Amino acid sequence: MEKDIITVTSPLLPDLDEFHQMLQEIWDRKWVTNNGEFHQRFEAALCEYLKVPYISVFTNGTLPLITALQALNISGEVITTPYSFVATTHSLWWNGIKPVFVDIDLATGGIDPDRIESAITPRTTAIMPVHVYGKPCRTKEIQAIADKYGLRVIYDAAHAFGIEVDGRSILEEGDMSTLSFHGTKVFGTTEGGALVVRDAKMKERIDYLKNFGFAGETEVVAPGINGKMDEMRAAFGLLNLRQVDAAIKSRRQIAVRYREVLRSVEGITFWDDMPGVRHNYGYFPIFVDAEKYGMTRDELYFKMRDQGILARRYFYPLISSFSTYRGLPSSTRENLPNATRMADAVICLPIHHELTDADQQRVIDAILKR
Ligand SMILES: *Cc1c(COP(=O)(O)O)cnc(C)c1O
């Protein structure tokens, strides 16, 4: 019998009747984009939910990265992590910036602050870390280095929606943080994203930059881009904000169950919650030690796929191994031992708000019965 497909995630979708009512409002107003009413309400609601002072929403999660670099005039070299989704490094490339990859630490999956200083050159202007899987980077150490060398810090916080450390949003770290509201993320607007900034002046500048640089009807203050979010997606986001806490709660239950069952499996490791951190359970990465588990990561991955379980090898291959970047001096395996090791061992298990107990059991059985 053909088994149903189990996907790694599932998009958070608003109630269709409620969405339709909001679409009716848009139809009545005949204002579909350019800082419309839902756009403004969505930004205000996000500030409140995320506990941040200023946010600017975008049409996807990549343009906020590109725009942050533009807004801060970043050039030369930027220190970043190879263990991420490729958009992180692409944003540097689109700004003509040379990426310098620094290895990660195995405890957080994020850039290892102990290795940053030796990668700094006179051309270094910024650090772009990633809170990968929503696990907070070692932000204090990163900021101390940035302060010492006069560098900017832009966090790719695409996975870090709603993450708090001791009650404070992780999005307040560094100079700016970016979010992605792609359908695969914990909180989504189909496509979408945002840039979290520190002050009203920077928010104003970002709002110009995402609208071609327009600062008024006839005034263009910078070579901006079109990154504006439309009213349909802002409405979608407003509705999803009402149910994201419930979705995170469901995801948490899935994570708790995985941990209970997998803790005793030889050769499979995973992370526990960090003390004082509010997690969002966007991903459930496990790491396969082939020797101890008796099967390689890829053998387990393809076995699951044959059973209709579409787990994902996030983040394999490393960004530094893609053709655009593999020629860079910092892209060698010797420079990136931890990232290489993690990319070769990881599988992200299915986790989302609608995953049933039966489907989770199928995933667990696939891992237990080797
Ligand atoms: C999803 C993601 C992005 C890009 O977001 P889009 O909304 O798909 O453009 C950037 N960085 C990371 C780490 C991501 O996972």
Coordinates of N, CA, C and O and ligand atoms in Angstrom, one line a residue, residues 60-62 65 84-85 87-88 130 156 158-159 180 182 185 191-192, ligand 1:
N60 N 9.9 39.3 0.7 CA 10.5 38.0 1.0 C 11.6 38.2 2.1 O 11.8 39.4 2.5
G61 N 12.3 37.2 2.4 CA 13.3 37.2 3.5 C 14.7 37.5 3.0 O 15.6 37.6 3.8
T62 N 14.9 37.5 1.7 CA 16.2 37.8 1.1 C 16.5 39.3 0.9 O 17.6 39.8 1.2
L65 N 17.9 41.2 3.9 CA 19.4 41.0 4.0 C 20.1 41.9 3.1 O 21.1 42.6 3.5
S84 N 24.2 27.5 6.6 CA 22.9 28.2 6.6 C 22.3 28.0 5.2 O 22.8 27.2 4.4
F85 N 21.1 28.6 5.0 CA 20.5 28.6 3.7 C 21.3 29.6 2.8 O 21.8 30.6 3.3
A87 N 20.8 31.9 0.9 CA 20.5 33.3 0.7 C 21.4 34.2 1.6 O 21.6 35.3 1.3
T88 N 21.8 33.6 2.7 CA 22.7 34.4 3.6 C 23.9 35.0 2.8 O 24.2 36.2 2.8
V130 N 24.1 33.7 11.8 CA 22.8 33.1 11.6 C 22.4 32.4 12.9 O 23.2 31.6 13.3
D156 N 21.2 37.2 10.4 CA 20.1 36.5 9.6 C 19.4 35.7 10.6 O 19.8 34.7 11.1
A158 N 16.3 34.5 10.1 CA 15.2 33.9 9.4 C 14.5 32.8 10.1 O 13.3 32.5 10.0
H159 N 15.3 32.1 11.0 CA 14.7 31.0 11.8 C 14.2 31.4 13.2 O 13.8 30.6 13.9
S180 N 12.4 35.8 7.8 CA 11.8 35.3 6.6 C 10.4 34.8 7.0 O 10.2 34.1 8.0
H182 N 8.7 33.0 4.7 CA 8.4 32.0 3.7 C 7.5 30.9 4.2 O 7.5 30.6 5.4
K185 N 8.6 28.5 6.9 CA 9.0 28.9 8.3 C 7.9 28.7 9.3 O 6.7 28.6 8.9
E191 N 5.2 34.1 0.8 CA 6.5 34.7 0.7 C 6.4 36.0 1.6 O 5.4 36.6 1.7
G192 N 7.5 36.3 2.2 CA 7.5 37.5 3.0 C 8.8 37.6 3.9 O 9.5 36.6 4.0
Ligands
LIG1 C1 14.5 31.1 4.4 C2 15.8 31.7 4.7 C3 16.2 32.9 4.1 C4 15.5 33.5 2.9 O1 14.2 33.8 3.1 P1 13.2 33.9 1.8 O2 12.0 34.4 2.5 O3 13.0 32.5 1.3 O4 13.8 34.8 0.8 C5 17.4 33.5 4.5 N1 18.2 32.9 5.4 C6 17.9 31.8 6.0 C7 18.8 31.2 7.0 C8 16.7 31.1 5.6 O5 16.4 29.9 6.2

